[in-house]
PDB file of C-alpha atoms and ligand atoms in Angstrom:
ATOM      1  CA  ASN A   1     145.116 114.813 102.417  1.00 85.00           C
ATOM      2  CA  ALA A   2     143.185 114.958  99.640  1.00 96.00           C
ATOM      3  CA  MET A   3     142.997 118.484  97.803  1.00 98.00           C
ATOM      4  CA  ILE A   4     140.488 117.414  95.684  1.00 98.00           C
ATOM      5  CA  SER A   5     137.554 114.729  96.542  1.00 98.00           C
ATOM      6  CA  LEU A   6     134.690 114.324  94.127  1.00 98.00           C
ATOM      7  CA  LYS A   7     132.087 112.132  95.552  1.00 98.00           C
ATOM      8  CA  HIS A   8     129.667 110.151  93.167  1.00 98.00           C
ATOM      9  CA  ILE A   9     129.856 113.080  90.825  1.00 98.00           C
ATOM     10  CA  ASN A  10     127.194 113.447  87.943  1.00 98.00           C
ATOM     11  CA  LYS A  11     126.733 115.642  85.166  1.00 98.00           C
ATOM     12  CA  VAL A  12     123.708 115.743  82.801  1.00 97.00           C
ATOM     13  CA  TYR A  13     123.340 118.237  80.010  1.00 96.00           C
ATOM     14  CA  ARG A  14     119.862 118.814  78.885  1.00 93.00           C
ATOM     15  CA  THR A  15     118.869 120.602  75.637  1.00 90.00           C
ATOM     16  CA  SER A  16     115.103 120.758  74.828  1.00 88.00           C
ATOM     17  CA  GLU A  17     114.692 116.976  73.931  1.00 89.00           C
ATOM     18  CA  ILE A  18     118.065 115.611  74.287  1.00 93.00           C
ATOM     19  CA  GLU A  19     119.791 114.436  77.541  1.00 95.00           C
ATOM     20  CA  THR A  20     123.396 113.649  77.560  1.00 95.00           C
ATOM     21  CA  THR A  21     125.022 112.143  80.496  1.00 96.00           C
ATOM     22  CA  ALA A  22     128.718 113.523  80.452  1.00 98.00           C
ATOM     23  CA  LEU A  23     129.853 112.484  83.800  1.00 98.00           C
ATOM     24  CA  ARG A  24     128.637 109.398  85.722  1.00 98.00           C
ATOM     25  CA  ALA A  25     129.296 108.303  89.411  1.00 98.00           C
ATOM     26  CA  ILE A  26     132.668 109.893  89.054  1.00 98.00           C
ATOM     27  CA  ASP A  27     134.654 109.185  92.371  1.00 97.00           C
ATOM     28  CA  ILE A  28     138.107 110.718  92.029  1.00 97.00           C
ATOM     29  CA  ASP A  29     140.458 111.890  94.874  1.00 97.00           C
ATOM     30  CA  VAL A  30     143.508 114.170  93.930  1.00 98.00           C
ATOM     31  CA  LYS A  31     146.022 114.215  96.796  1.00 97.00           C
ATOM     32  CA  THR A  32     148.052 117.672  97.345  1.00 98.00           C
ATOM     33  CA  GLY A  33     151.093 117.759  95.254  1.00 98.00           C
ATOM     34  CA  GLU A  34     150.128 115.001  92.917  1.00 98.00           C
ATOM     35  CA  PHE A  35     150.045 115.167  89.286  1.00 98.00           C
ATOM     36  CA  VAL A  36     147.272 113.261  87.487  1.00 98.00           C
ATOM     37  CA  ALA A  37     146.584 112.659  83.820  1.00 98.00           C
ATOM     38  CA  ILE A  38     143.143 112.046  82.522  1.00 98.00           C
ATOM     39  CA  MET A  39     142.641 110.135  79.117  1.00 98.00           C
ATOM     40  CA  GLY A  40     140.025 108.845  77.033  1.00 98.00           C
ATOM     41  CA  PRO A  41     138.460 108.904  73.597  1.00 97.00           C
ATOM     42  CA  SER A  42     136.754 112.190  72.528  1.00 96.00           C
ATOM     43  CA  GLY A  43     133.141 112.641  73.912  1.00 96.00           C
ATOM     44  CA  CYS A  44     133.872 110.517  77.031  1.00 98.00           C
ATOM     45  CA  GLY A  45     133.845 113.578  79.545  1.00 98.00           C
ATOM     46  CA  LYS A  46     137.270 114.683  80.000  1.00 98.00           C
ATOM     47  CA  SER A  47     136.634 118.446  79.696  1.00 96.00           C
ATOM     48  CA  THR A  48     133.555 118.245  81.453  1.00 97.00           C
ATOM     49  CA  LEU A  49     135.401 116.635  84.323  1.00 98.00           C
ATOM     50  CA  LEU A  50     137.814 119.418  84.263  1.00 98.00           C
ATOM     51  CA  ASN A  51     135.241 122.112  84.208  1.00 97.00           C
ATOM     52  CA  VAL A  52     133.600 120.687  87.132  1.00 98.00           C
ATOM     53  CA  ILE A  53     137.212 120.492  89.011  1.00 98.00           C
ATOM     54  CA  GLY A  54     137.701 124.172  87.681  1.00 98.00           C
ATOM     55  CA  MET A  55     134.405 125.067  89.234  1.00 97.00           C
ATOM     56  CA  LEU A  56     133.328 126.609  86.302  1.00 96.00           C
ATOM     57  CA  ASP A  57     130.549 124.115  85.681  1.00 94.00           C
ATOM     58  CA  GLN A  58     128.302 122.847  88.218  1.00 94.00           C
ATOM     59  CA  PRO A  59     127.522 118.851  88.586  1.00 96.00           C
ATOM     60  CA  SER A  60     123.900 117.811  88.490  1.00 97.00           C
ATOM     61  CA  SER A  61     124.656 115.911  91.554  1.00 97.00           C
ATOM     62  CA  GLY A  62     127.085 114.592  93.957  1.00 98.00           C
ATOM     63  CA  GLU A  63     129.537 116.215  96.386  1.00 98.00           C
ATOM     64  CA  TYR A  64     132.746 118.413  95.284  1.00 98.00           C
ATOM     65  CA  TRP A  65     135.311 118.844  98.312  1.00 98.00           C
ATOM     66  CA  PHE A  66     137.969 121.252  97.806  1.00 98.00           C
ATOM     67  CA  ASP A  67     140.878 121.395 100.378  1.00 97.00           C
ATOM     68  CA  GLY A  68     138.242 119.617 103.159  1.00 96.00           C
ATOM     69  CA  LYS A  69     135.465 121.961 102.193  1.00 96.00           C
ATOM     70  CA  ASN A  70     132.375 121.099 100.548  1.00 97.00           C
ATOM     71  CA  ILE A  71     131.743 123.441  98.235  1.00 97.00           C
ATOM     72  CA  SER A  72     128.795 121.991  96.218  1.00 94.00           C
ATOM     73  CA  GLY A  73     126.460 124.368  97.648  1.00 89.00           C
ATOM     74  CA  TRP A  74     128.272 127.522  97.300  1.00 96.00           C
ATOM     75  CA  ARG A  75     127.091 130.539  95.582  1.00 94.00           C
ATOM     76  CA  GLU A  76     128.805 131.663  92.297  1.00 93.00           C
ATOM     77  CA  ALA A  77     130.653 134.402  94.220  1.00 94.00           C
ATOM     78  CA  GLN A  78     132.113 132.353  96.622  1.00 95.00           C
ATOM     79  CA  VAL A  79     133.120 129.536  94.092  1.00 96.00           C
ATOM     80  CA  SER A  80     134.946 132.323  91.851  1.00 93.00           C
ATOM     81  CA  GLY A  81     136.852 133.744  94.888  1.00 92.00           C
ATOM     82  CA  LEU A  82     137.971 130.374  95.322  1.00 95.00           C
ATOM     83  CA  ARG A  83     138.758 129.664  91.902  1.00 95.00           C
ATOM     84  CA  LYS A  84     140.977 132.879  91.552  1.00 91.00           C
ATOM     85  CA  ALA A  85     142.818 132.264  94.512  1.00 91.00           C
ATOM     86  CA  ALA A  86     143.501 128.562  93.882  1.00 96.00           C
ATOM     87  CA  ILE A  87     143.324 127.529  90.252  1.00 97.00           C
ATOM     88  CA  GLY A  88     145.506 128.249  87.218  1.00 96.00           C
ATOM     89  CA  PHE A  89     144.219 127.204  83.835  1.00 97.00           C
ATOM     90  CA  VAL A  90     146.179 126.288  80.840  1.00 97.00           C
ATOM     91  CA  PHE A  91     144.726 125.186  77.550  1.00 95.00           C
ATOM     92  CA  GLN A  92     145.285 123.561  74.035  1.00 94.00           C
ATOM     93  CA  SER A  93     144.998 126.779  72.124  1.00 94.00           C
ATOM     94  CA  PHE A  94     147.057 128.791  74.725  1.00 95.00           C
ATOM     95  CA  ASN A  95     144.187 131.533  75.055  1.00 95.00           C
ATOM     96  CA  LEU A  96     146.574 134.785  74.512  1.00 97.00           C
ATOM     97  CA  ILE A  97     145.320 137.955  73.904  1.00 97.00           C
ATOM     98  CA  SER A  98     146.728 138.744  70.373  1.00 97.00           C
ATOM     99  CA  GLU A  99     146.610 142.721  70.804  1.00 98.00           C
ATOM    100  CA  LEU A 100     148.667 142.579  73.948  1.00 98.00           C
ATOM    101  CA  THR A 101     152.342 141.948  74.469  1.00 98.00           C
ATOM    102  CA  VAL A 102     153.725 138.941  75.912  1.00 98.00           C
ATOM    103  CA  PHE A 103     154.533 140.976  79.231  1.00 98.00           C
ATOM    104  CA  GLU A 104     151.076 142.285  79.042  1.00 97.00           C
ATOM    105  CA  ASN A 105     149.217 139.009  79.061  1.00 97.00           C
ATOM    106  CA  VAL A 106     151.120 137.702  82.084  1.00 97.00           C
ATOM    107  CA  GLU A 107     150.384 140.866  83.809  1.00 96.00           C
ATOM    108  CA  LEU A 108     146.667 140.772  83.383  1.00 94.00           C
ATOM    109  CA  ALA A 109     146.518 137.652  85.848  1.00 91.00           C
ATOM    110  CA  LEU A 110     147.469 140.121  88.718  1.00 90.00           C
ATOM    111  CA  LEU A 111     145.449 143.091  87.634  1.00 87.00           C
ATOM    112  CA  TYR A 112     142.721 142.559  89.486  1.00 79.00           C
ATOM    113  CA  HIS A 113     144.708 141.744  92.646  1.00 80.00           C
ATOM    114  CA  ALA A 114     144.177 145.549  94.210  1.00 81.00           C
ATOM    115  CA  ASP A 115     146.474 144.503  97.180  1.00 88.00           C
ATOM    116  CA  ILE A 116     149.480 144.252  94.845  1.00 90.00           C
ATOM    117  CA  ALA A 117     151.268 147.308  93.777  1.00 93.00           C
ATOM    118  CA  ALA A 118     152.076 147.533  90.254  1.00 93.00           C
ATOM    119  CA  SER A 119     155.852 147.736  90.954  1.00 95.00           C
ATOM    120  CA  GLU A 120     155.460 144.478  92.915  1.00 95.00           C
ATOM    121  CA  ARG A 121     153.479 142.980  89.917  1.00 95.00           C
ATOM    122  CA  LYS A 122     155.814 143.850  87.291  1.00 96.00           C
ATOM    123  CA  ARG A 123     158.705 142.373  89.415  1.00 97.00           C
ATOM    124  CA  ARG A 124     156.882 139.086  89.332  1.00 96.00           C
ATOM    125  CA  VAL A 125     156.051 139.226  85.689  1.00 97.00           C
ATOM    126  CA  LYS A 126     159.609 139.568  84.829  1.00 97.00           C
ATOM    127  CA  GLU A 127     160.313 136.786  87.407  1.00 96.00           C
ATOM    128  CA  VAL A 128     157.933 134.366  86.003  1.00 96.00           C
ATOM    129  CA  LEU A 129     158.802 134.935  82.465  1.00 97.00           C
ATOM    130  CA  LYS A 130     162.569 134.328  83.354  1.00 96.00           C
ATOM    131  CA  ARG A 131     161.514 131.120  84.814  1.00 93.00           C
ATOM    132  CA  MET A 132     159.726 130.140  81.642  1.00 93.00           C
ATOM    133  CA  GLY A 133     162.493 130.772  79.504  1.00 94.00           C
ATOM    134  CA  ILE A 134     160.953 133.694  77.697  1.00 95.00           C
ATOM    135  CA  ALA A 135     162.190 137.037  79.288  1.00 97.00           C
ATOM    136  CA  HIS A 136     163.567 137.867  75.976  1.00 97.00           C
ATOM    137  CA  ARG A 137     160.332 137.742  74.363  1.00 98.00           C
ATOM    138  CA  ALA A 138     158.526 140.141  76.931  1.00 98.00           C
ATOM    139  CA  GLN A 139     157.709 142.672  74.256  1.00 98.00           C
ATOM    140  CA  HIS A 140     156.843 140.553  71.464  1.00 98.00           C
ATOM    141  CA  MET A 141     153.187 139.739  70.376  1.00 98.00           C
ATOM    142  CA  PRO A 142     151.993 136.416  70.805  1.00 97.00           C
ATOM    143  CA  GLN A 143     151.789 135.784  67.276  1.00 97.00           C
ATOM    144  CA  GLN A 144     155.443 136.365  66.698  1.00 97.00           C
ATOM    145  CA  LEU A 145     156.285 133.265  69.166  1.00 96.00           C
ATOM    146  CA  SER A 146     156.381 129.799  68.439  1.00 94.00           C
ATOM    147  CA  GLY A 147     153.573 127.436  69.566  1.00 94.00           C
ATOM    148  CA  GLY A 148     155.855 126.063  72.200  1.00 94.00           C
ATOM    149  CA  GLN A 149     156.826 129.789  73.600  1.00 95.00           C
ATOM    150  CA  GLN A 150     153.212 130.796  73.402  1.00 96.00           C
ATOM    151  CA  GLN A 151     152.251 127.993  75.800  1.00 95.00           C
ATOM    152  CA  ARG A 152     155.292 129.073  78.172  1.00 96.00           C
ATOM    153  CA  VAL A 153     153.558 132.524  77.941  1.00 97.00           C
ATOM    154  CA  ALA A 154     150.025 130.803  79.033  1.00 96.00           C
ATOM    155  CA  ILE A 155     151.756 128.775  81.899  1.00 96.00           C
ATOM    156  CA  ALA A 156     153.565 131.937  83.063  1.00 96.00           C
ATOM    157  CA  ARG A 157     149.963 133.558  83.475  1.00 96.00           C
ATOM    158  CA  ALA A 158     148.887 130.604  84.768  1.00 95.00           C
ATOM    159  CA  VAL A 159     151.223 130.266  87.961  1.00 95.00           C
ATOM    160  CA  LEU A 160     151.586 134.157  88.344  1.00 94.00           C
ATOM    161  CA  ALA A 161     149.040 134.169  91.314  1.00 90.00           C
ATOM    162  CA  GLU A 162     150.836 131.077  92.577  1.00 93.00           C
ATOM    163  CA  PRO A 163     147.833 128.687  92.536  1.00 96.00           C
ATOM    164  CA  LYS A 164     148.260 125.367  94.450  1.00 98.00           C
ATOM    165  CA  LEU A 165     145.957 123.729  91.588  1.00 98.00           C
ATOM    166  CA  ILE A 166     146.996 123.661  87.780  1.00 98.00           C
ATOM    167  CA  LEU A 167     144.379 122.641  85.079  1.00 98.00           C
ATOM    168  CA  ALA A 168     145.550 121.709  82.107  1.00 98.00           C
ATOM    169  CA  ASP A 169     143.373 120.608  79.124  1.00 97.00           C
ATOM    170  CA  GLU A 170     145.702 119.111  76.265  1.00 97.00           C
ATOM    171  CA  PRO A 171     148.447 121.620  76.963  1.00 97.00           C
ATOM    172  CA  THR A 172     150.648 119.930  74.257  1.00 97.00           C
ATOM    173  CA  GLY A 173     147.797 119.313  71.795  1.00 96.00           C
ATOM    174  CA  ASN A 174     148.752 121.811  69.285  1.00 94.00           C
ATOM    175  CA  LEU A 175     152.610 121.658  69.810  1.00 95.00           C
ATOM    176  CA  ASP A 176     155.135 119.559  68.056  1.00 95.00           C
ATOM    177  CA  SER A 177     157.063 116.771  69.856  1.00 93.00           C
ATOM    178  CA  ALA A 178     159.945 118.973  70.926  1.00 94.00           C
ATOM    179  CA  ASN A 179     158.059 121.794  72.285  1.00 94.00           C
ATOM    180  CA  GLY A 180     155.508 119.468  73.849  1.00 95.00           C
ATOM    181  CA  GLU A 181     158.568 117.613  75.713  1.00 95.00           C
ATOM    182  CA  GLU A 182     159.461 121.433  77.026  1.00 93.00           C
ATOM    183  CA  VAL A 183     156.082 122.060  78.484  1.00 94.00           C
ATOM    184  CA  MET A 184     155.834 118.959  79.919  1.00 97.00           C
ATOM    185  CA  GLN A 185     159.284 119.451  81.621  1.00 96.00           C
ATOM    186  CA  LEU A 186     157.849 122.671  82.720  1.00 95.00           C
ATOM    187  CA  LEU A 187     154.569 121.098  84.258  1.00 97.00           C
ATOM    188  CA  THR A 188     157.058 118.371  86.010  1.00 97.00           C
ATOM    189  CA  GLU A 189     159.148 121.309  87.384  1.00 96.00           C
ATOM    190  CA  LEU A 190     156.107 123.183  88.694  1.00 97.00           C
ATOM    191  CA  ASN A 191     154.806 119.776  90.319  1.00 98.00           C
ATOM    192  CA  GLN A 192     158.152 119.139  91.738  1.00 97.00           C
ATOM    193  CA  ASP A 193     157.850 122.609  93.272  1.00 96.00           C
ATOM    194  CA  GLY A 194     154.248 121.595  95.136  1.00 97.00           C
ATOM    195  CA  THR A 195     151.805 122.530  92.566  1.00 98.00           C
ATOM    196  CA  THR A 196     148.889 120.009  91.970  1.00 98.00           C
ATOM    197  CA  ILE A 197     148.247 119.270  88.461  1.00 98.00           C
ATOM    198  CA  VAL A 198     145.505 117.901  86.492  1.00 98.00           C
ATOM    199  CA  MET A 199     145.924 117.310  82.789  1.00 98.00           C
ATOM    200  CA  VAL A 200     143.845 116.000  80.164  1.00 98.00           C
ATOM    201  CA  THR A 201     145.913 114.481  77.225  1.00 97.00           C
ATOM    202  CA  HIS A 202     145.465 112.499  74.002  1.00 96.00           C
ATOM    203  CA  SER A 203     149.191 111.596  74.250  1.00 96.00           C
ATOM    204  CA  ASP A 204     150.508 108.200  76.127  1.00 96.00           C
ATOM    205  CA  ALA A 205     153.910 109.661  76.184  1.00 96.00           C
ATOM    206  CA  HIS A 206     152.941 112.862  78.128  1.00 97.00           C
ATOM    207  CA  ALA A 207     150.651 111.003  80.411  1.00 97.00           C
ATOM    208  CA  GLN A 208     153.754 109.134  81.471  1.00 97.00           C
ATOM    209  CA  TYR A 209     154.933 112.516  83.381  1.00 97.00           C
ATOM    210  CA  ALA A 210     151.784 111.953  85.791  1.00 98.00           C
ATOM    211  CA  HIS A 211     151.640 109.899  89.115  1.00 98.00           C
ATOM    212  CA  ARG A 212     148.519 108.736  88.038  1.00 97.00           C
ATOM    213  CA  ILE A 213     146.429 107.983  85.003  1.00 98.00           C
ATOM    214  CA  VAL A 214     142.766 108.124  85.094  1.00 98.00           C
ATOM    215  CA  ALA A 215     141.085 106.593  82.010  1.00 98.00           C
ATOM    216  CA  LEU A 216     137.340 107.637  81.236  1.00 98.00           C
ATOM    217  CA  LEU A 217     134.976 106.084  79.095  1.00 98.00           C
ATOM    218  CA  ASP A 218     131.404 107.034  78.576  1.00 97.00           C
ATOM    219  CA  GLY A 219     131.695 109.378  81.274  1.00 98.00           C
ATOM    220  CA  GLY A 220     132.742 107.030  83.966  1.00 98.00           C
ATOM    221  CA  VAL A 221     136.233 105.705  85.238  1.00 97.00           C
ATOM    222  CA  VAL A 222     137.516 102.498  83.928  1.00 97.00           C
ATOM    223  CA  SER A 223     140.703 102.462  85.148  1.00 94.00           C
ATOM    224  CA  GLU A 224     143.362 104.071  87.548  1.00 93.00           C
ATOM    225  CA  ASN A 225     146.926 103.514  86.809  1.00 93.00           C
ATOM    226  CA  ILE A 226     149.571 104.472  89.057  1.00 93.00           C
ATOM    227  CA  LYS A 227     152.811 105.172  87.389  1.00 90.00           C
ATOM    228  CA  ARG A 228     155.133 106.300  90.149  1.00 90.00           C
ATOM    229  CA  SER A 229     154.575 107.072  94.016  1.00 90.00           C
ATOM    230  CA  LEU A 230     154.083 110.861  95.099  1.00 88.00           C
TER     231      LEU A 230
HETATM  232  P1  LIG B 301     138.824 120.629  74.009  1.00 88.38           P
HETATM  233  O1  LIG B 301     138.103 120.460  75.327  1.00 88.38           O
HETATM  234  O2  LIG B 301     140.163 121.592  73.914  1.00 88.38           O
HETATM  235  O3  LIG B 301     137.708 121.375  72.773  1.00 88.38           O
HETATM  236  P2  LIG B 301     138.307 118.182  72.545  1.00 88.38           P
HETATM  237  O4  LIG B 301     138.420 116.783  73.328  1.00 88.38           O
HETATM  238  O5  LIG B 301     136.825 118.598  72.155  1.00 88.38           O
HETATM  239  O6  LIG B 301     138.995 119.213  73.526  1.00 88.38           O
HETATM  240  O7  LIG B 301     139.464 117.647  71.658  1.00 88.38           O
HETATM  241  C1  LIG B 301     140.371 119.153  70.964  1.00 88.38           C
HETATM  242  C2  LIG B 301     140.988 118.833  70.090  1.00 88.38           C
HETATM  243  O8  LIG B 301     141.694 117.444  69.941  1.00 88.38           O
HETATM  244  C3  LIG B 301     140.383 118.492  68.479  1.00 88.38           C
HETATM  245  O9  LIG B 301     140.761 119.337  67.505  1.00 88.38           O
HETATM  246  C4  LIG B 301     139.909 116.945  68.508  1.00 88.38           C
HETATM  247  O10 LIG B 301     139.641 116.759  67.038  1.00 88.38           O
HETATM  248  C5  LIG B 301     140.867 116.463  68.947  1.00 88.38           C
HETATM  249  N1  LIG B 301     140.739 115.153  69.450  1.00 88.38           N
HETATM  250  C6  LIG B 301     139.977 114.776  70.228  1.00 88.38           C
HETATM  251  N2  LIG B 301     139.825 113.566  70.441  1.00 88.38           N
HETATM  252  C7  LIG B 301     140.949 113.104  70.074  1.00 88.38           C
HETATM  253  C8  LIG B 301     141.470 111.694  69.948  1.00 88.38           C
HETATM  254  N3  LIG B 301     141.172 110.724  70.492  1.00 88.38           N
HETATM  255  N4  LIG B 301     142.781 111.503  69.608  1.00 88.38           N
HETATM  256  C9  LIG B 301     143.324 112.686  68.735  1.00 88.38           C
HETATM  257  N5  LIG B 301     142.942 113.941  68.973  1.00 88.38           N
HETATM  258  C10 LIG B 301     141.568 113.974  69.429  1.00 88.38           C
HETATM  259  P1  LIG B 302     135.724 115.094  76.059  1.00 88.38           P
HETATM  260  O1  LIG B 302     136.279 116.466  76.543  1.00 88.38           O
HETATM  261  O2  LIG B 302     136.165 114.031  76.634  1.00 88.38           O
HETATM  262  O3  LIG B 302     135.741 115.266  74.509  1.00 88.38           O
HETATM  263  P2  LIG B 302     133.065 116.536  76.640  1.00 88.38           P
HETATM  264  O4  LIG B 302     133.210 116.603  78.291  1.00 88.38           O
HETATM  265  O5  LIG B 302     133.681 117.689  75.863  1.00 88.38           O
HETATM  266  O6  LIG B 302     134.294 115.257  76.467  1.00 88.38           O
HETATM  267  O7  LIG B 302     131.735 115.973  76.228  1.00 88.38           O
HETATM  268  C1  LIG B 302     131.249 114.794  76.883  1.00 88.38           C
HETATM  269  C2  LIG B 302     129.839 114.759  76.513  1.00 88.38           C
HETATM  270  O8  LIG B 302     128.970 115.566  76.812  1.00 88.38           O
HETATM  271  C3  LIG B 302     129.496 114.683  75.273  1.00 88.38           C
HETATM  272  O9  LIG B 302     128.730 113.830  74.506  1.00 88.38           O
HETATM  273  C4  LIG B 302     129.211 115.919  74.819  1.00 88.38           C
HETATM  274  O10 LIG B 302     128.577 116.288  73.296  1.00 88.38           O
HETATM  275  C5  LIG B 302     128.221 116.543  75.940  1.00 88.38           C
HETATM  276  N1  LIG B 302     128.366 117.806  76.118  1.00 88.38           N
HETATM  277  C6  LIG B 302     129.230 118.652  76.321  1.00 88.38           C
HETATM  278  N2  LIG B 302     129.177 119.946  76.404  1.00 88.38           N
HETATM  279  C7  LIG B 302     128.021 119.964  76.350  1.00 88.38           C
HETATM  280  C8  LIG B 302     126.663 121.325  76.395  1.00 88.38           C
HETATM  281  N3  LIG B 302     127.418 122.470  76.877  1.00 88.38           N
HETATM  282  N4  LIG B 302     125.577 120.858  76.060  1.00 88.38           N
HETATM  283  C9  LIG B 302     125.454 119.740  75.842  1.00 88.38           C
HETATM  284  N5  LIG B 302     126.241 118.526  75.858  1.00 88.38           N
HETATM  285  C10 LIG B 302     127.269 118.755  76.243  1.00 88.38           C
END
């Protein structure tokens, strides 16, 4: 029951004279309910891999199977529908909109779901802010919050539409160790509730929260280290 199955994925960036192979012959499966950490030095292809998994970037060759469907040949309109329904994104730099309150930042994630009424939308925002322990900050602006709180807002936004997959690109990269641990705790709870997680990290300590650590080097998988069973 693989949610994600990457089969011999290659990604080559071509810019006039320069050709960079960012991913080479990647074969990775991620099971439904699994928590996978991706590690490796700067430039090894972690962000490219996450962008491919997140359907933001097309591989140059290979197949991408998601929930039993080969999405490799799909058009952008189809892909973006699946992406919006299935995937929540969390970034290193939180990516909150500084002109909007915490509440409004989270609410944005459902604004384009026309089938959800405004009252239901607001109820769900309140609920998720409470779950993330930041309900008392709903009317604050992002800059008034600590980094850890901002990341919890970003996670609230990512999970509001109840995605089956969360992709996190160095979610603790800008946090001190206490806030980093808190964010890892939150991600672990979401995973225990059934959300599949793929996380890029530079932190050995934070990678330990995952079921499995995939190490990349020069665009290829060099090791897969199982930490605990699913
Ligand atoms: P992003 O996809 O968020 O741009 P990058 O891999 O480019 O991620 O790196 C994001 C940040 O992490 C940068 O500030 C970079 O300097 C830092 N960084 C990259 N590689 C390492 C590493 N091996 N150890 C520690 N910090 C790193
Ligand atoms: P990481 O996230 O591990 O730091 P990246 O996936 O960002 O690695 O980059 C992998 C390789 O692909 C690097 O050599 C990088 O310079 C190159 N690369 C990434 N994005 C682009 C792009 N848009 N155009 C050209 N080269 C790119």
